[in-house]
CSV table of N, CA and C in Angstrom, one decimal:
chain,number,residue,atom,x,y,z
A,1,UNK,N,-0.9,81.5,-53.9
A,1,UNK,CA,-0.1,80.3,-54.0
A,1,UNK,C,-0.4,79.6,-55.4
A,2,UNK,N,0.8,79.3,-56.2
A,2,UNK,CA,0.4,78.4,-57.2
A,2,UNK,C,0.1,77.2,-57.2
A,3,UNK,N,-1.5,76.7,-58.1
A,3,UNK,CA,-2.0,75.8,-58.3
A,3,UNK,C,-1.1,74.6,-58.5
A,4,UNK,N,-1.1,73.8,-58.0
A,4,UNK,CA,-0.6,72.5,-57.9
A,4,UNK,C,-1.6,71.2,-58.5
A,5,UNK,N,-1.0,70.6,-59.9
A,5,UNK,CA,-1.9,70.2,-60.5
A,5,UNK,C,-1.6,68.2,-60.3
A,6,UNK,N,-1.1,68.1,-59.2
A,6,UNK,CA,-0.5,66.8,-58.7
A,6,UNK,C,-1.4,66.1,-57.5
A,7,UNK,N,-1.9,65.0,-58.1
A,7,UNK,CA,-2.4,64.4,-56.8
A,7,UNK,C,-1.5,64.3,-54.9
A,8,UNK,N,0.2,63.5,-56.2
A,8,UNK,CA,1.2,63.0,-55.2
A,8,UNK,C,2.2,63.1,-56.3
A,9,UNK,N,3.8,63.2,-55.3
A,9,UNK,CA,4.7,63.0,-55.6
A,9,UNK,C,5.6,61.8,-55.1
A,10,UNK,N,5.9,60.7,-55.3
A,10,UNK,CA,6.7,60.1,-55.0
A,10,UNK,C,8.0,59.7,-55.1
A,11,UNK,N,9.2,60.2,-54.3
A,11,UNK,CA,10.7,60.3,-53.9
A,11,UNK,C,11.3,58.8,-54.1
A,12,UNK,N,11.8,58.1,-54.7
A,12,UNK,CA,12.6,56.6,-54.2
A,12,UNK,C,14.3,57.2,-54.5
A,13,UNK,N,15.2,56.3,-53.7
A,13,UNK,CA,16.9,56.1,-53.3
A,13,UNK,C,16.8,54.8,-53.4
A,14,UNK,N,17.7,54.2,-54.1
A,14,UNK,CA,18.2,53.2,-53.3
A,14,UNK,C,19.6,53.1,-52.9
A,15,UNK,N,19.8,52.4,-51.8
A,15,UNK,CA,21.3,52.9,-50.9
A,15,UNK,C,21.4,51.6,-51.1
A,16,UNK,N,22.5,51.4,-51.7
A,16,UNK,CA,23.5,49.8,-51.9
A,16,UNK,C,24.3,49.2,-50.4
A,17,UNK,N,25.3,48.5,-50.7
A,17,UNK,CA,25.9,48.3,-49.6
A,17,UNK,C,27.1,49.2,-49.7
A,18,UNK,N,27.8,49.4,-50.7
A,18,UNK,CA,28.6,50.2,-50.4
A,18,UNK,C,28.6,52.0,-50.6
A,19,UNK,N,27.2,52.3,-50.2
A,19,UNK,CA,27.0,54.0,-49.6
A,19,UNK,C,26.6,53.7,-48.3
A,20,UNK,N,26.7,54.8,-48.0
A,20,UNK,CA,26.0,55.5,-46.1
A,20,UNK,C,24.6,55.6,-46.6
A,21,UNK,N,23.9,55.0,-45.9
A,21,UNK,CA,22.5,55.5,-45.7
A,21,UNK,C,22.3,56.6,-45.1
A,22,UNK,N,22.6,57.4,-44.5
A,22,UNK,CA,22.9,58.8,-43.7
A,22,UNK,C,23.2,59.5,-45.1
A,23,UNK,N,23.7,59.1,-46.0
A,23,UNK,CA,23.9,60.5,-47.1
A,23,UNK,C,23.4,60.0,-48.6
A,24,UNK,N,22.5,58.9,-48.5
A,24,UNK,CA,21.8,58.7,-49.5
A,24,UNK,C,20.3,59.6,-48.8
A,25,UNK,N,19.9,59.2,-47.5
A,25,UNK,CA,18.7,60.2,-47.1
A,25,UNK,C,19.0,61.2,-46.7
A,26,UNK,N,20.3,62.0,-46.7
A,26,UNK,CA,20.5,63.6,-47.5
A,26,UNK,C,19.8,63.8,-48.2
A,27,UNK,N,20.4,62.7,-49.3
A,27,UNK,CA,20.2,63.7,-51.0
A,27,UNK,C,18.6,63.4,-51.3
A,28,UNK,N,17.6,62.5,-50.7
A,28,UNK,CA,16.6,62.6,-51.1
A,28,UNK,C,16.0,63.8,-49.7
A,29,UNK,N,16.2,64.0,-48.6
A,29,UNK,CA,15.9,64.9,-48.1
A,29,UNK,C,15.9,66.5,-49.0
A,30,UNK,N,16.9,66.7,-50.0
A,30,UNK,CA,17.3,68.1,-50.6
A,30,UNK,C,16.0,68.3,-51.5
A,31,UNK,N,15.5,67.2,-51.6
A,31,UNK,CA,13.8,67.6,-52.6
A,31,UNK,C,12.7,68.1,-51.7
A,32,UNK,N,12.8,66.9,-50.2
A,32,UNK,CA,11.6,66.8,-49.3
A,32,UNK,C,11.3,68.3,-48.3
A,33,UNK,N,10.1,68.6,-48.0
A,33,UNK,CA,10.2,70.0,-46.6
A,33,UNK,C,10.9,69.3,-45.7
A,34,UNK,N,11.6,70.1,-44.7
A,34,UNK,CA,11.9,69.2,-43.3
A,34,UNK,C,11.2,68.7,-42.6
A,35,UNK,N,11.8,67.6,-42.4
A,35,UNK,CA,10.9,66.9,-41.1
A,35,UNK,C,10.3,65.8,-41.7
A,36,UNK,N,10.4,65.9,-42.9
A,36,UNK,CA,9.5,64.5,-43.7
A,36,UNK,C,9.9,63.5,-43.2
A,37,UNK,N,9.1,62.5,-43.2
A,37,UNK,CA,9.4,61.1,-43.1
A,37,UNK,C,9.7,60.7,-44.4
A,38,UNK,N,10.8,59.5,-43.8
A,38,UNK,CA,10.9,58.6,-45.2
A,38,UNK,C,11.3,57.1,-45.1
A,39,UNK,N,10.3,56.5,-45.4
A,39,UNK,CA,10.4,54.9,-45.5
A,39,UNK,C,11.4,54.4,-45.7
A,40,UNK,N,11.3,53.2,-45.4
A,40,UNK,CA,13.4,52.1,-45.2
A,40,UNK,C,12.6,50.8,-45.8
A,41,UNK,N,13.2,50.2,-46.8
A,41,UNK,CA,12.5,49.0,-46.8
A,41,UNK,C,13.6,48.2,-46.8
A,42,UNK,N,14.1,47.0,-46.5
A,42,UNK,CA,15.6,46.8,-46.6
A,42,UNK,C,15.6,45.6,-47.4
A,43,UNK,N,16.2,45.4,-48.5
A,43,UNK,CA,16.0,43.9,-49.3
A,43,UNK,C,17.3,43.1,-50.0
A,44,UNK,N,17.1,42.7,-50.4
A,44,UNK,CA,18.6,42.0,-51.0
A,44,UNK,C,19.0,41.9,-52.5
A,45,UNK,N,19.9,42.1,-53.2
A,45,UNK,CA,20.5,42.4,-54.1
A,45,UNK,C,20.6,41.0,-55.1
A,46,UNK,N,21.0,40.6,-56.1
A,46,UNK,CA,21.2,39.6,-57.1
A,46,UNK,C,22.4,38.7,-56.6
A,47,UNK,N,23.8,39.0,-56.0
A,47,UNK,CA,24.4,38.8,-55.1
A,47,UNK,C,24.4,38.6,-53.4
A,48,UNK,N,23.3,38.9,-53.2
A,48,UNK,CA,22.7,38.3,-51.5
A,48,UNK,C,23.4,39.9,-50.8
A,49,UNK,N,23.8,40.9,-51.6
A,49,UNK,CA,24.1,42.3,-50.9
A,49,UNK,C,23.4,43.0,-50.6
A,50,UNK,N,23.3,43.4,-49.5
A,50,UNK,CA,21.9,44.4,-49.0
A,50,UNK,C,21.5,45.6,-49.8
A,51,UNK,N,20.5,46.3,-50.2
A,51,UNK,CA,20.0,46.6,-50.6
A,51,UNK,C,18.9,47.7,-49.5
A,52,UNK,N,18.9,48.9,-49.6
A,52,UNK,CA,17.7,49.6,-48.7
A,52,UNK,C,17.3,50.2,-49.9
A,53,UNK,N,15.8,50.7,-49.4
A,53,UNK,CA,15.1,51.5,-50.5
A,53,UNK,C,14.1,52.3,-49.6
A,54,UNK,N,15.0,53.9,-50.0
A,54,UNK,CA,14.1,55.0,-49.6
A,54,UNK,C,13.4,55.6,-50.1
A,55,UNK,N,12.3,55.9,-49.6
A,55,UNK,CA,11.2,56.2,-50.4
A,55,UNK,C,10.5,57.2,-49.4
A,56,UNK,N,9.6,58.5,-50.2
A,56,UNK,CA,8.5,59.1,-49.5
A,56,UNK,C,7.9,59.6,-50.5
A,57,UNK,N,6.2,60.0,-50.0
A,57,UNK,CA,5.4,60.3,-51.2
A,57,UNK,C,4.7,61.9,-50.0
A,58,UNK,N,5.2,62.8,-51.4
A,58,UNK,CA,4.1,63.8,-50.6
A,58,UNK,C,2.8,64.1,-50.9
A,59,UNK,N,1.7,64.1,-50.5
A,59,UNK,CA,0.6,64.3,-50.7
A,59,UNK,C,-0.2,65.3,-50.9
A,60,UNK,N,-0.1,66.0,-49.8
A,60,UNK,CA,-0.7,67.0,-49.7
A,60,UNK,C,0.0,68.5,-50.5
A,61,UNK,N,-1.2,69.4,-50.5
A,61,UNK,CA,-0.1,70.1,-51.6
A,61,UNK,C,0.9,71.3,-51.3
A,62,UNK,N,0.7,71.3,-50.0
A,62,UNK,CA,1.8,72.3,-49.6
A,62,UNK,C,3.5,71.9,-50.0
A,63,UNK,N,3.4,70.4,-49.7
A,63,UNK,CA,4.5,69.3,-49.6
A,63,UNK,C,4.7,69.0,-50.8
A,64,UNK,N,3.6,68.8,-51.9
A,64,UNK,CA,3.9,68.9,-53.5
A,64,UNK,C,4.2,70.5,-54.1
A,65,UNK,N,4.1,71.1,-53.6
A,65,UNK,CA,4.4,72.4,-54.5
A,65,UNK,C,6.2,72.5,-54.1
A,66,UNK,N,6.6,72.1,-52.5
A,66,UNK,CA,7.5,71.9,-51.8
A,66,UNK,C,9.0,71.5,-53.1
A,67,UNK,N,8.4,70.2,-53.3
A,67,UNK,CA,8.9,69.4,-54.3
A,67,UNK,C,9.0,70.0,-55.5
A,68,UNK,N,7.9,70.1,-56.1
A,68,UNK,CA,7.9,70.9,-57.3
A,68,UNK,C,8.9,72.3,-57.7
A,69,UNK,N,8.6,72.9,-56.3
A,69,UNK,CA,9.5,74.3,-56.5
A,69,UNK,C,10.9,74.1,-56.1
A,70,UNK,N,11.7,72.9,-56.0
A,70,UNK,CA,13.0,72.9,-55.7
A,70,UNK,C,13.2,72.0,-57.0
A,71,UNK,N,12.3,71.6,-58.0
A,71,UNK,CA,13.0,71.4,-59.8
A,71,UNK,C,13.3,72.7,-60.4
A,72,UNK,N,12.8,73.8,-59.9
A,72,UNK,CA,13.3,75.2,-60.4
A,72,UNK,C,14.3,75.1,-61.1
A,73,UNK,N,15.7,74.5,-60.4
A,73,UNK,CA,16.9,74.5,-60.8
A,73,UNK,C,16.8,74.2,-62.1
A,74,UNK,N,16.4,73.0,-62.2
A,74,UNK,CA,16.0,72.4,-63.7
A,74,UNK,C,15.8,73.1,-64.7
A,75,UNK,N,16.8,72.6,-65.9
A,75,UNK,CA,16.4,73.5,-67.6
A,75,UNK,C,14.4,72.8,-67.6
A,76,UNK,N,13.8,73.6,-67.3
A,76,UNK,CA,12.5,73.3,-67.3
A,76,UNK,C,11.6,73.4,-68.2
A,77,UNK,N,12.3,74.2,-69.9
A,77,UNK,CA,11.7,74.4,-70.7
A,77,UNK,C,12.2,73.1,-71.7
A,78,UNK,N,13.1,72.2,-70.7
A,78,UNK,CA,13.7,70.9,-71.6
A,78,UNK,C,13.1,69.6,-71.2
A,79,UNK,N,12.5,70.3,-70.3
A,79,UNK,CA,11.8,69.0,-69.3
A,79,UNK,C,10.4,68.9,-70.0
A,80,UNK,N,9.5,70.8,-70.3
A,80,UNK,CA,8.7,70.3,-71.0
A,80,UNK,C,8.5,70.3,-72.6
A,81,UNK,N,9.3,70.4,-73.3
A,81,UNK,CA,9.9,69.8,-74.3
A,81,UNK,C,9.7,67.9,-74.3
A,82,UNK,N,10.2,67.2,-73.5
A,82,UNK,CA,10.2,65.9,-73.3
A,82,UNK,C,9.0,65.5,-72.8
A,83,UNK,N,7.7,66.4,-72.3
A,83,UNK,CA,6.8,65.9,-71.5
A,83,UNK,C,6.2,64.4,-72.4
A,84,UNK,N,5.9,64.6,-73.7
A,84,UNK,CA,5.7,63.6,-74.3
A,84,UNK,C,5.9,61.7,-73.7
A,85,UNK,N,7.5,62.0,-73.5
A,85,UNK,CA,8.2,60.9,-72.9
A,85,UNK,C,8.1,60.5,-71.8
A,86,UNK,N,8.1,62.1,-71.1
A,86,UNK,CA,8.2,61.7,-69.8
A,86,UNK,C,6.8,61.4,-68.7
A,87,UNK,N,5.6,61.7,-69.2
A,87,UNK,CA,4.1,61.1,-68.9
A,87,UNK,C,3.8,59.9,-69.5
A,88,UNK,N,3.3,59.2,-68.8
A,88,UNK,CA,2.4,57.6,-69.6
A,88,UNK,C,1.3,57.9,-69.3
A,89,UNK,N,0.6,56.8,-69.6
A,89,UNK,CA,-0.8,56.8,-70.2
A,89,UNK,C,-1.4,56.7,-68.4
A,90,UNK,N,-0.8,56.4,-67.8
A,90,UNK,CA,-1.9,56.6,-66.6
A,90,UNK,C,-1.4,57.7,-65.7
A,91,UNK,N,-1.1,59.0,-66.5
A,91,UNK,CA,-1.1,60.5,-65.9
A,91,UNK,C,0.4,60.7,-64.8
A,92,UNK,N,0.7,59.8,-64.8
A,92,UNK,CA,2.0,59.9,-64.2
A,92,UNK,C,3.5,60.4,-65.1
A,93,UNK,N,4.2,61.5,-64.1
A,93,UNK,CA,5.1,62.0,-65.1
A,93,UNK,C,6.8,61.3,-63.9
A,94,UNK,N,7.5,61.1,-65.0
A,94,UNK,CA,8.8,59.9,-64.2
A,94,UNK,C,9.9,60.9,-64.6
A,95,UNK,N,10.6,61.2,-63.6
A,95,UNK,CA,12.2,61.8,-63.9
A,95,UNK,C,13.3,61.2,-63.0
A,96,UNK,N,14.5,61.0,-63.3
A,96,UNK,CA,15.6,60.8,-62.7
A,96,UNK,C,16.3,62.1,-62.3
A,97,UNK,N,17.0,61.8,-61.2
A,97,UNK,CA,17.9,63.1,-60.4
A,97,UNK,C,19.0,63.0,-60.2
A,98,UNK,N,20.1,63.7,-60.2
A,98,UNK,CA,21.7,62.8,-59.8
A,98,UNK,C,21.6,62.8,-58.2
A,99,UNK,N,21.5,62.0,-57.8
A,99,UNK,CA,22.0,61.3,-56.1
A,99,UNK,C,23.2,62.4,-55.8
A,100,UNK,N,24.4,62.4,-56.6
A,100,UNK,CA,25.5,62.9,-56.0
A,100,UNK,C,25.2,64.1,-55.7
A,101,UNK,N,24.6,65.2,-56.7
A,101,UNK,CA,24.6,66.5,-57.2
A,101,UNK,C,23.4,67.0,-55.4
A,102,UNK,N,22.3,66.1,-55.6
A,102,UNK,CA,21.1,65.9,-54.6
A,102,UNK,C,21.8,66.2,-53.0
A,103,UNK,N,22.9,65.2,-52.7
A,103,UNK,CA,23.4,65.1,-51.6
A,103,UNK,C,24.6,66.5,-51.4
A,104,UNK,N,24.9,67.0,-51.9
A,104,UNK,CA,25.3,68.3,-52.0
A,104,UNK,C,24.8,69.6,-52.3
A,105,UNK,N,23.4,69.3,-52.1
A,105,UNK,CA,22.3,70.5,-52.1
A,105,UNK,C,21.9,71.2,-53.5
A,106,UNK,N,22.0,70.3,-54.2
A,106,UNK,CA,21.5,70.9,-55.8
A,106,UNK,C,20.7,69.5,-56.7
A,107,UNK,N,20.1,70.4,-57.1
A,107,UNK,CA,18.7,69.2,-57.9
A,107,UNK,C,19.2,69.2,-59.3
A,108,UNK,N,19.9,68.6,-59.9
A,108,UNK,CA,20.1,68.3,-61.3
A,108,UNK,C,19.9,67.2,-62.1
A,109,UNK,N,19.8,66.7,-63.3
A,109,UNK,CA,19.2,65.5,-63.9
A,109,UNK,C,20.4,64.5,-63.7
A,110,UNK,N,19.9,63.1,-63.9
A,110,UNK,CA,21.0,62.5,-63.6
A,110,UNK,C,20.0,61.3,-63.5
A,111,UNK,N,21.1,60.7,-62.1
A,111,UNK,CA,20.6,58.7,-62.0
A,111,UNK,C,21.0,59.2,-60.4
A,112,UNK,N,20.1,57.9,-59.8
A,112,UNK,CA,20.4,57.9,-58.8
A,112,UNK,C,19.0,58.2,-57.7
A,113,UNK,N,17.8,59.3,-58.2
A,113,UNK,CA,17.3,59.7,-57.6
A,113,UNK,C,16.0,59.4,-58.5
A,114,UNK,N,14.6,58.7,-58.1
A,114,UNK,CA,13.8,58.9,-59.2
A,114,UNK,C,12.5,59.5,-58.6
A,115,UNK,N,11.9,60.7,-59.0
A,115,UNK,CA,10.6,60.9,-58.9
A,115,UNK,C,9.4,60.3,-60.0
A,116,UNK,N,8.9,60.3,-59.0
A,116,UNK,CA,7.1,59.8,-59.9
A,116,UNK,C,6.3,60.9,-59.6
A,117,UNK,N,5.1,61.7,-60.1
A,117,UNK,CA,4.2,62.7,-60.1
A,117,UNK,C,3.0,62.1,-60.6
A,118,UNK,N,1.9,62.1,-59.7
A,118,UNK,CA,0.7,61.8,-60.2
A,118,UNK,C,0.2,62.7,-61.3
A,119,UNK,N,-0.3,62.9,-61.7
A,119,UNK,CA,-1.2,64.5,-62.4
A,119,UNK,C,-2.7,64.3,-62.4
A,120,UNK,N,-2.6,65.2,-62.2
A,120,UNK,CA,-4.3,65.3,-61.8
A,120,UNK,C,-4.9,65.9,-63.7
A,121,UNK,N,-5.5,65.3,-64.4
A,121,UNK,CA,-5.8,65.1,-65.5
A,121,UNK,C,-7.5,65.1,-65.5
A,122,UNK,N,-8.5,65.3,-66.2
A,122,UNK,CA,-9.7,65.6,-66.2
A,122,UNK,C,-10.2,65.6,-67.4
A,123,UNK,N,-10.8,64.8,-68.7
A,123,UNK,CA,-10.5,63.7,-68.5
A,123,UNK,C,-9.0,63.3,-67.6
A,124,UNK,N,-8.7,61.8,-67.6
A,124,UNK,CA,-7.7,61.0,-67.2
A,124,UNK,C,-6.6,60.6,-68.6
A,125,UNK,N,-6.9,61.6,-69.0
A,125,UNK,CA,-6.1,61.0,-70.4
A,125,UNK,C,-5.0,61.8,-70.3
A,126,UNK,N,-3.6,60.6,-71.3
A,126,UNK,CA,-2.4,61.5,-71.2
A,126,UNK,C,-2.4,62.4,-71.9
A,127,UNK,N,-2.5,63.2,-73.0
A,127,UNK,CA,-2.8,64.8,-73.2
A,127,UNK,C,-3.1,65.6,-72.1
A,128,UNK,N,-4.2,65.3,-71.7
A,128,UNK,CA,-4.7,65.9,-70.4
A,128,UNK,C,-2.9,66.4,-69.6
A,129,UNK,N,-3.3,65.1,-69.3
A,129,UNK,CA,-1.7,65.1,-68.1
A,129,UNK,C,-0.7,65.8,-68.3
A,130,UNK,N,-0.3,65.7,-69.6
A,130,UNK,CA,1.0,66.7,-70.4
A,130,UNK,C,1.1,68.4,-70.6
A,131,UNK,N,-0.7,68.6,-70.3
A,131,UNK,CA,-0.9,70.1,-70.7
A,131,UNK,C,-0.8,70.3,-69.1
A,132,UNK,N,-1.3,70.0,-68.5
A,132,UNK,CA,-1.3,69.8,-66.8
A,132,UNK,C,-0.3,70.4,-66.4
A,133,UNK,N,0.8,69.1,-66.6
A,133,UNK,CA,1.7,69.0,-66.1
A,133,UNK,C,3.3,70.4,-66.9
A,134,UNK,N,2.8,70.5,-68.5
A,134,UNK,CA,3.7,72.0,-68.7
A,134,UNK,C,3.2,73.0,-68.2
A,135,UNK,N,1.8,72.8,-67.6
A,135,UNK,CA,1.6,74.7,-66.9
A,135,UNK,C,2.1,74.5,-65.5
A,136,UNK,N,2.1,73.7,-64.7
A,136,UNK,CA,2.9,73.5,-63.3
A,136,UNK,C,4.3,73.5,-63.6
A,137,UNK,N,5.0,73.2,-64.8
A,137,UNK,CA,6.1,73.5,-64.7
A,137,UNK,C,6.4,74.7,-65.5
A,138,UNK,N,5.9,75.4,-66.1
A,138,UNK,CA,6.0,77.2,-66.4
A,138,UNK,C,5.9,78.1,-65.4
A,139,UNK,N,4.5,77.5,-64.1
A,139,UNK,CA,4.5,78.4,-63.2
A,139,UNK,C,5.4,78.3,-62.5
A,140,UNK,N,6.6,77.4,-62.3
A,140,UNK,CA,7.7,77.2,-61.8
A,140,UNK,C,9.3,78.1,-62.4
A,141,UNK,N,9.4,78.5,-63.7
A,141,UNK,CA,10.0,78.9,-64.4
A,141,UNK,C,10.1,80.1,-64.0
């Protein structure tokens, strides 16, 4: 099995008032294994409009490789090209996903969907993280 160089991954949606919550937790389901759980937090908007926010973090690494191997789809040699950008200084790497593309069973870049990735970095420094994080996404390629 390929090494998984990720502490955690963490999934967030947010479902406005005017989507289905039923097909905003589709499209983040299309990243997650089955069966995952996924948090509801429900809050209010700048306009007093409801507002939910789905979220799940996988941990373990069966559930992170899970994740990781359904960015396949992804131009991945563009992704790490940007690693630069897309890691900060505390080993975390941030991408956006299209929601729409998500809820129709395909993972493409976009809005709508955001992942966070811990990295597991040794030192903890971002270099570290960036080298980390292009060999987990080559072994994916």
């Amino acid at each position: 099995m390929t090494e998984t160089p990720f502490h955690y991954v963490d999934l967030r949606a947010f479902c406005y008032a005017t989507e289905d919550e039923a097909r905003v937790e589709r499209a983040l389901r299309t990243l997650l294994p089955k069966e995952f759980a996924i948090d509801r937090v429900a809050s209010e908007g700048h306009h007093g409009d409801r507002i939910v926010v789905l979220s799940a973090r996988a941990e373990n690494a069966d559930d992170v490789r899970h994740v990781l191997d359904r960015l396949a789809d992804l131009d991945l040699d563009r992704i790490r090209d940007e690693l630069d950008e897309r890691v900060n200084d505390n080993c975390a790497l941030f991408m956006r996903l299209d929601k729409q593309a998500a809820y129709k069973g395909r993972v493409e870049r976009g809005e709508g969907l955001e992942l966070r990735g811990k990295i597991e970095a040794y030192p903890a420094k971002k270099e570290s993280a960036v080298e980390n994080a292009a060999d987990a996404l080559e072994a994916r390629s």
